[in-house]
Amino acid sequence: TTMYDVDWFEAFGSKLLVCTKSAHTIYEIRQRQYHEIFRAKHKGIAINELYLSNEFFAFVSTTPGRITVADLVKRDQFHWNVLQYDNIYSLSISGAVLNMIYGGGINFYLNLGRYDLHKREPINNVVLSEGALQSIILQLELRTTSQLLVYKIFNASGNLPVYVRGANGELVKTFPDCNFLAVEGEYVIYFKSGNQNELCIWTNKNPDDDSVKLELDGNLSRCSKRCISSSLLVLTFGNNCFKIIDFQKATCLNEIKFDVMEAFGEPIQILVTQYYFVLLQVIPKKQQKERKGRTKQVPSGNYQLGWIIYDFKAKVDSAALQ
């Protein structure tokens, strides 16, 4: 399938979002072919004002004060009419909950609106900022679970804390001068700006207890990829290695150094399951060469895409699948 005049695209599961200058279009892959299942006009592409999951697609409508949601399973759409806002910082979907971070109101507080996509009704509205926003927000990171709302605001005035709130919006914990890496269930995993080799793990089970600390050989601020699979946190450190951490036990299970990354750069894609770490990587193409009655594979001088699979259940192994 060839698509033209594409300004933006992204994929999630079996769905593909394609944005042109005038419309958002969703395709679903079936039998190796993409089939159009949804199309809507838009007022202009703003990446922070749209979000795709395998079940829903949410975007800011052309009608002021309205978020449009396409149900990609039921093949219909509905709207969330929100309070007046001045600026939307992000839309995101966690499970069946749509999160919208926006600035608005008389004092221009930073707010989080939450909407139940299955019941098609608002859940609550949480004020994220402790006061009016005095400077421009440069970046905002938000992670949500069924129990926690975790976020950090980056603005021009300085380094703000990591805030942890309960599902109803009550403030549970703050971590000053920190950056969080991951949030899973009742766990928040972060590191301090002053000690970037120390992984900190906090749980909402015992919110008043100190975080458990784990010393790592590696600068966490340079962690380029992070993935969670079950109770495992997989951290990728540039083109050097990845580490497998059981965050419930606060234990580093393994560190695996890449054997091909140094020569061929960072992977195109990283996939993580409960047992495997998979890289889509440029690798040298080999050819068979006979010499003295023996067949041997030697580099051909050409390159190809290959899967490099690390099995971290037991013995570490890697193999390139042609």
Tab-separated table of C-alpha atoms in Angstrom:
chain	number	residue	atom	x	y	z
A	1	THR	CA	0.000	0.000	0.000
A	2	THR	CA	1.379	3.406	-1.017
A	3	MET	CA	0.103	6.589	0.652
A	4	TYR	CA	0.858	10.100	-0.548
A	5	ASP	CA	0.974	13.605	1.009
A	6	VAL	CA	1.466	12.163	4.509
A	7	ASP	CA	2.442	14.720	7.160
A	8	TRP	CA	2.456	12.366	10.147
A	9	PHE	CA	1.879	8.672	10.856
A	10	GLU	CA	2.138	6.236	13.743
A	11	ALA	CA	1.172	2.632	14.427
A	12	PHE	CA	-0.283	0.921	17.491
A	13	GLY	CA	-0.979	-2.807	17.400
A	14	SER	CA	-2.993	-3.544	14.267
A	15	LYS	CA	-3.898	0.129	13.692
A	16	LEU	CA	-2.141	2.742	11.583
A	17	LEU	CA	-2.832	6.477	11.882
A	18	VAL	CA	-2.087	8.609	8.819
A	19	CYS	CA	-2.438	12.403	8.977
A	20	THR	CA	-2.591	14.619	5.915
A	21	LYS	CA	-3.103	18.377	5.801
A	22	SER	CA	-6.884	17.982	6.036
A	23	ALA	CA	-7.766	14.643	7.652
A	24	HIS	CA	-6.895	11.917	10.162
A	25	THR	CA	-7.318	8.406	8.723
A	26	ILE	CA	-7.139	5.117	10.638
A	27	TYR	CA	-6.278	1.869	8.867
A	28	GLU	CA	-6.444	-1.663	10.221
A	29	ILE	CA	-4.176	-4.394	8.931
A	30	ARG	CA	-5.957	-7.586	7.889
A	31	GLN	CA	-4.322	-10.345	5.881
A	32	ARG	CA	-1.266	-8.153	5.251
A	33	GLN	CA	-3.344	-5.346	3.766
A	34	TYR	CA	-4.359	-2.009	5.323
A	35	HIS	CA	-8.086	-1.224	5.238
A	36	GLU	CA	-9.534	2.187	6.090
A	37	ILE	CA	-11.853	2.103	9.119
A	38	PHE	CA	-12.100	5.771	10.175
A	39	ARG	CA	-11.607	9.235	8.691
A	40	ALA	CA	-12.192	12.700	10.149
A	41	LYS	CA	-11.278	16.254	9.210
A	42	HIS	CA	-9.041	18.206	11.573
A	43	LYS	CA	-8.180	21.810	12.318
A	44	GLY	CA	-4.452	21.223	11.966
A	45	ILE	CA	-1.961	18.599	13.081
A	46	ALA	CA	-0.711	19.026	16.648
A	47	ILE	CA	0.884	15.801	17.886
A	48	ASN	CA	0.069	16.622	21.518
A	49	GLU	CA	-3.646	16.906	20.606
A	50	LEU	CA	-4.173	13.336	19.383
A	51	TYR	CA	-3.572	9.818	20.693
A	52	LEU	CA	-3.943	6.364	19.168
A	53	SER	CA	-4.413	3.033	20.948
A	54	ASN	CA	-5.486	-0.277	19.448
A	55	GLU	CA	-9.055	0.315	20.648
A	56	PHE	CA	-9.538	4.098	20.535
A	57	PHE	CA	-8.392	7.204	18.710
A	58	ALA	CA	-8.832	10.585	20.446
A	59	PHE	CA	-8.220	14.025	18.966
A	60	VAL	CA	-9.207	17.651	19.438
A	61	SER	CA	-12.303	18.361	17.372
A	62	THR	CA	-12.809	21.261	15.003
A	63	THR	CA	-15.566	22.347	17.416
A	64	PRO	CA	-14.109	24.388	20.330
A	65	GLY	CA	-14.170	22.648	23.728
A	66	ARG	CA	-14.734	19.182	22.308
A	67	ILE	CA	-12.602	16.030	22.210
A	68	THR	CA	-13.698	13.480	19.599
A	69	VAL	CA	-13.132	9.778	20.314
A	70	ALA	CA	-13.403	7.059	17.678
A	71	ASP	CA	-14.178	3.589	19.036
A	72	LEU	CA	-12.154	1.433	16.638
A	73	VAL	CA	-13.832	-1.769	17.845
A	74	LYS	CA	-17.483	-0.702	17.721
A	75	ARG	CA	-16.787	1.494	14.677
A	76	ASP	CA	-18.546	4.586	16.042
A	77	GLN	CA	-17.528	7.891	17.580
A	78	PHE	CA	-18.547	10.088	20.506
A	79	HIS	CA	-17.532	13.388	22.073
A	80	TRP	CA	-16.218	14.656	25.382
A	81	ASN	CA	-17.263	18.245	25.997
A	82	VAL	CA	-14.709	19.783	28.339
A	83	LEU	CA	-14.507	23.003	30.309
A	84	GLN	CA	-13.007	26.028	28.658
A	85	TYR	CA	-9.277	25.657	28.218
A	86	ASP	CA	-6.522	27.853	26.857
A	87	ASN	CA	-3.987	25.217	25.881
A	88	ILE	CA	-3.890	21.412	25.657
A	89	TYR	CA	-0.510	19.985	26.610
A	90	SER	CA	-1.221	16.320	25.950
A	91	LEU	CA	-3.794	13.624	25.307
A	92	SER	CA	-3.050	10.044	26.360
A	93	ILE	CA	-4.940	6.791	26.835
A	94	SER	CA	-4.205	4.369	29.672
A	95	GLY	CA	-6.381	1.269	29.457
A	96	ALA	CA	-9.911	2.585	29.066
A	97	VAL	CA	-9.142	6.052	30.492
A	98	LEU	CA	-8.516	9.124	28.364
A	99	ASN	CA	-6.270	11.705	30.027
A	100	MET	CA	-6.162	15.327	28.952
A	101	ILE	CA	-3.675	17.774	30.460
A	102	TYR	CA	-4.665	21.366	29.848
A	103	GLY	CA	-4.191	24.870	31.152
A	104	GLY	CA	-7.240	26.963	31.835
A	105	GLY	CA	-9.533	28.621	34.307
A	106	ILE	CA	-9.376	32.060	35.907
A	107	ASN	CA	-5.990	31.403	37.544
A	108	PHE	CA	-4.662	29.332	34.639
A	109	TYR	CA	-4.010	26.218	36.727
A	110	LEU	CA	-2.661	23.069	35.117
A	111	ASN	CA	-5.417	20.443	35.096
A	112	LEU	CA	-5.812	16.748	34.350
A	113	GLY	CA	-9.206	15.730	33.008
A	114	ARG	CA	-9.959	11.991	33.025
A	115	TYR	CA	-12.668	10.284	30.977
A	116	ASP	CA	-13.956	6.677	31.051
A	117	LEU	CA	-13.978	5.503	27.440
A	118	HIS	CA	-16.103	2.413	28.108
A	119	LYS	CA	-18.794	4.186	30.155
A	120	ARG	CA	-18.360	7.319	28.005
A	121	GLU	CA	-18.501	9.681	30.941
A	122	PRO	CA	-16.047	11.938	32.849
A	123	ILE	CA	-14.267	10.429	35.862
A	124	ASN	CA	-12.821	13.485	37.590
A	125	ASN	CA	-10.713	16.585	37.177
A	126	VAL	CA	-7.431	16.977	39.072
A	127	VAL	CA	-5.517	20.228	39.540
A	128	LEU	CA	-1.868	19.329	38.930
A	129	SER	CA	-0.160	22.648	39.579
A	130	GLU	CA	0.045	23.918	43.155
A	131	GLY	CA	-0.475	27.457	41.886
A	132	ALA	CA	-0.883	29.484	38.745
A	133	LEU	CA	1.608	28.781	35.992
A	134	GLN	CA	4.129	31.591	36.026
A	135	SER	CA	6.286	30.402	33.135
A	136	ILE	CA	5.932	28.474	29.901
A	137	ILE	CA	5.824	24.685	30.213
A	138	LEU	CA	8.667	23.198	28.190
A	139	GLN	CA	7.742	19.562	28.757
A	140	LEU	CA	5.335	17.499	30.843
A	141	GLU	CA	5.664	13.774	31.554
A	142	LEU	CA	2.644	11.844	32.849
A	143	ARG	CA	2.226	8.141	33.680
A	144	THR	CA	-0.993	6.709	35.066
A	145	THR	CA	-2.075	3.384	36.505
A	146	SER	CA	-5.353	2.339	38.126
A	147	GLN	CA	-3.877	3.493	41.452
A	148	LEU	CA	-1.505	6.367	40.721
A	149	LEU	CA	-1.045	9.568	38.708
A	150	VAL	CA	2.661	10.392	38.395
A	151	TYR	CA	3.936	13.478	36.606
A	152	LYS	CA	6.760	15.945	36.305
A	153	ILE	CA	6.607	19.467	34.888
A	154	PHE	CA	9.616	20.997	33.169
A	155	ASN	CA	9.536	24.771	32.787
A	156	ALA	CA	11.920	27.677	32.473
A	157	SER	CA	11.825	28.533	36.181
A	158	GLY	CA	13.656	25.439	37.407
A	159	ASN	CA	13.556	21.733	38.178
A	160	LEU	CA	10.180	20.879	39.736
A	161	PRO	CA	9.545	17.697	41.773
A	162	VAL	CA	7.998	14.443	40.652
A	163	TYR	CA	4.437	14.459	41.990
A	164	VAL	CA	2.556	11.281	42.916
A	165	ARG	CA	-1.220	11.440	43.350
A	166	GLY	CA	-3.827	8.812	44.083
A	167	ALA	CA	-6.476	7.863	41.540
A	168	ASN	CA	-8.840	10.467	43.046
A	169	GLY	CA	-6.273	13.237	42.773
A	170	GLU	CA	-5.050	13.419	46.388
A	171	LEU	CA	-1.363	14.223	46.744
A	172	VAL	CA	0.467	11.131	48.078
A	173	LYS	CA	4.171	11.875	47.627
A	174	THR	CA	6.654	14.291	46.098
A	175	PHE	CA	10.210	13.501	45.067
A	176	PRO	CA	12.272	16.708	44.829
A	177	ASP	CA	14.992	17.032	42.193
A	178	CYS	CA	14.197	13.659	40.622
A	179	ASN	CA	13.277	12.147	37.266
A	180	PHE	CA	11.054	9.108	37.006
A	181	LEU	CA	11.789	6.224	34.669
A	182	ALA	CA	8.673	4.093	34.931
A	183	VAL	CA	5.392	3.594	36.759
A	184	GLU	CA	3.741	0.206	37.102
A	185	GLY	CA	0.801	-0.612	39.372
A	186	GLU	CA	1.718	0.761	42.791
A	187	TYR	CA	5.441	1.215	41.977
A	188	VAL	CA	7.264	4.405	40.971
A	189	ILE	CA	10.828	3.962	39.677
A	190	TYR	CA	13.008	7.070	39.523
A	191	PHE	CA	16.507	8.484	40.046
A	192	LYS	CA	17.847	11.606	41.706
A	193	SER	CA	19.574	14.300	39.685
A	194	GLY	CA	22.465	14.282	42.171
A	195	ASN	CA	23.063	10.518	41.928
A	196	GLN	CA	22.364	9.219	38.434
A	197	ASN	CA	23.774	5.748	39.091
A	198	GLU	CA	21.260	4.935	41.821
A	199	LEU	CA	17.856	3.511	40.961
A	200	CYS	CA	15.124	4.317	43.512
A	201	ILE	CA	11.981	2.197	43.870
A	202	TRP	CA	8.972	3.435	45.855
A	203	THR	CA	5.714	1.593	46.439
A	204	ASN	CA	2.322	2.914	47.445
A	205	LYS	CA	1.879	-0.139	49.686
A	206	ASN	CA	3.908	1.681	52.337
A	207	PRO	CA	3.909	5.318	51.193
A	208	ASP	CA	5.716	6.640	54.273
A	209	ASP	CA	8.649	4.232	53.958
A	210	ASP	CA	11.864	5.298	52.269
A	211	SER	CA	12.467	4.210	48.692
A	212	VAL	CA	14.540	1.095	48.130
A	213	LYS	CA	17.809	1.967	46.382
A	214	LEU	CA	19.761	-0.070	43.864
A	215	GLU	CA	23.245	0.968	42.713
A	216	LEU	CA	23.830	0.453	38.993
A	217	ASP	CA	26.889	0.708	36.800
A	218	GLY	CA	25.457	3.146	34.281
A	219	ASN	CA	24.198	6.724	34.061
A	220	LEU	CA	20.403	6.573	34.259
A	221	SER	CA	20.041	9.972	32.580
A	222	ARG	CA	21.495	8.342	29.451
A	223	CYS	CA	18.971	5.517	29.451
A	224	SER	CA	17.599	5.662	25.904
A	225	LYS	CA	14.852	3.030	26.174
A	226	ARG	CA	12.888	1.602	29.055
A	227	CYS	CA	10.296	-1.165	29.002
A	228	ILE	CA	8.310	-3.024	31.632
A	229	SER	CA	7.334	-6.653	31.253
A	230	SER	CA	5.545	-8.197	34.227
A	231	SER	CA	7.783	-7.390	37.234
A	232	LEU	CA	10.839	-6.757	35.052
A	233	LEU	CA	12.200	-3.349	34.126
A	234	VAL	CA	14.458	-3.410	31.074
A	235	LEU	CA	16.746	-0.386	30.706
A	236	THR	CA	18.712	0.215	27.501
A	237	PHE	CA	21.892	2.251	27.785
A	238	GLY	CA	22.600	3.692	24.331
A	239	ASN	CA	24.641	1.307	22.217
A	240	ASN	CA	26.345	-0.442	25.135
A	241	CYS	CA	24.013	-2.810	26.961
A	242	PHE	CA	20.667	-3.424	28.544
A	243	LYS	CA	19.956	-4.315	32.174
A	244	ILE	CA	17.125	-6.479	33.492
A	245	ILE	CA	15.827	-5.442	36.907
A	246	ASP	CA	13.207	-7.102	39.066
A	247	PHE	CA	11.763	-3.927	40.579
A	248	GLN	CA	9.568	-5.786	43.069
A	249	LYS	CA	12.674	-7.410	44.577
A	250	ALA	CA	14.960	-4.428	43.816
A	251	THR	CA	17.491	-6.744	42.181
A	252	CYS	CA	19.509	-6.458	38.973
A	253	LEU	CA	19.080	-9.876	37.379
A	254	ASN	CA	21.370	-9.479	34.423
A	255	GLU	CA	23.393	-7.086	32.298
A	256	ILE	CA	23.826	-7.947	28.648
A	257	LYS	CA	26.345	-6.142	26.494
A	258	PHE	CA	25.486	-5.742	22.830
A	259	ASP	CA	27.833	-7.559	20.474
A	260	VAL	CA	26.825	-5.697	17.298
A	261	MET	CA	25.744	-2.243	18.442
A	262	GLU	CA	29.133	-0.605	18.499
A	263	ALA	CA	29.685	-1.245	14.802
A	264	PHE	CA	26.173	-0.582	13.513
A	265	GLY	CA	24.619	1.991	15.838
A	266	GLU	CA	21.417	1.952	17.867
A	267	PRO	CA	18.616	-0.448	16.893
A	268	ILE	CA	15.751	0.625	14.679
A	269	GLN	CA	13.219	-0.965	17.006
A	270	ILE	CA	13.231	-2.656	20.437
A	271	LEU	CA	10.647	-5.242	21.442
A	272	VAL	CA	10.386	-6.755	24.916
A	273	THR	CA	8.310	-9.698	26.092
A	274	GLN	CA	8.357	-11.481	29.416
A	275	TYR	CA	11.272	-13.645	28.294
A	276	TYR	CA	12.914	-12.054	25.261
A	277	PHE	CA	14.618	-8.821	24.286
A	278	VAL	CA	14.477	-8.312	20.516
A	279	LEU	CA	16.302	-5.773	18.365
A	280	LEU	CA	15.557	-4.890	14.765
A	281	GLN	CA	19.085	-4.065	13.676
A	282	VAL	CA	21.186	-3.414	10.607
A	283	ILE	CA	23.579	-6.366	10.352
A	284	PRO	CA	26.212	-7.430	7.835
A	285	LYS	CA	24.981	-9.755	5.129
A	286	LYS	CA	27.032	-12.916	4.825
A	287	GLN	CA	27.665	-15.121	1.833
A	288	GLN	CA	28.861	-18.678	1.524
A	289	LYS	CA	32.359	-19.192	0.190
A	290	GLU	CA	34.004	-22.503	-0.543
A	291	ARG	CA	37.674	-22.891	0.250
A	292	LYS	CA	39.661	-26.111	0.294
A	293	GLY	CA	36.509	-28.175	0.138
A	294	ARG	CA	34.884	-26.352	3.066
A	295	THR	CA	31.958	-23.949	3.016
A	296	LYS	CA	32.354	-20.880	5.163
A	297	GLN	CA	30.170	-17.800	5.726
A	298	VAL	CA	32.072	-14.558	5.202
A	299	PRO	CA	30.965	-10.880	5.117
A	300	SER	CA	29.739	-9.838	1.682
A	301	GLY	CA	30.227	-6.096	2.188
A	302	ASN	CA	26.457	-5.568	2.059
A	303	TYR	CA	23.969	-5.039	4.895
A	304	GLN	CA	20.460	-6.149	5.724
A	305	LEU	CA	17.858	-5.906	8.469
A	306	GLY	CA	17.862	-8.745	10.955
A	307	TRP	CA	16.305	-9.690	14.272
A	308	ILE	CA	18.755	-10.074	17.133
A	309	ILE	CA	17.114	-12.049	19.933
A	310	TYR	CA	18.362	-12.218	23.523
A	311	ASP	CA	16.856	-14.902	25.735
A	312	PHE	CA	17.114	-13.830	29.376
A	313	LYS	CA	15.214	-16.723	30.941
A	314	ALA	CA	18.406	-18.632	31.574
A	315	LYS	CA	21.577	-18.685	29.527
A	316	VAL	CA	22.071	-15.548	27.469
A	317	ASP	CA	22.083	-16.200	23.751
A	318	SER	CA	21.714	-14.164	20.588
A	319	ALA	CA	20.990	-15.127	17.041
A	320	ALA	CA	20.290	-13.173	13.899
A	321	LEU	CA	17.272	-14.484	12.038
A	322	GLN	CA	17.498	-13.948	8.301
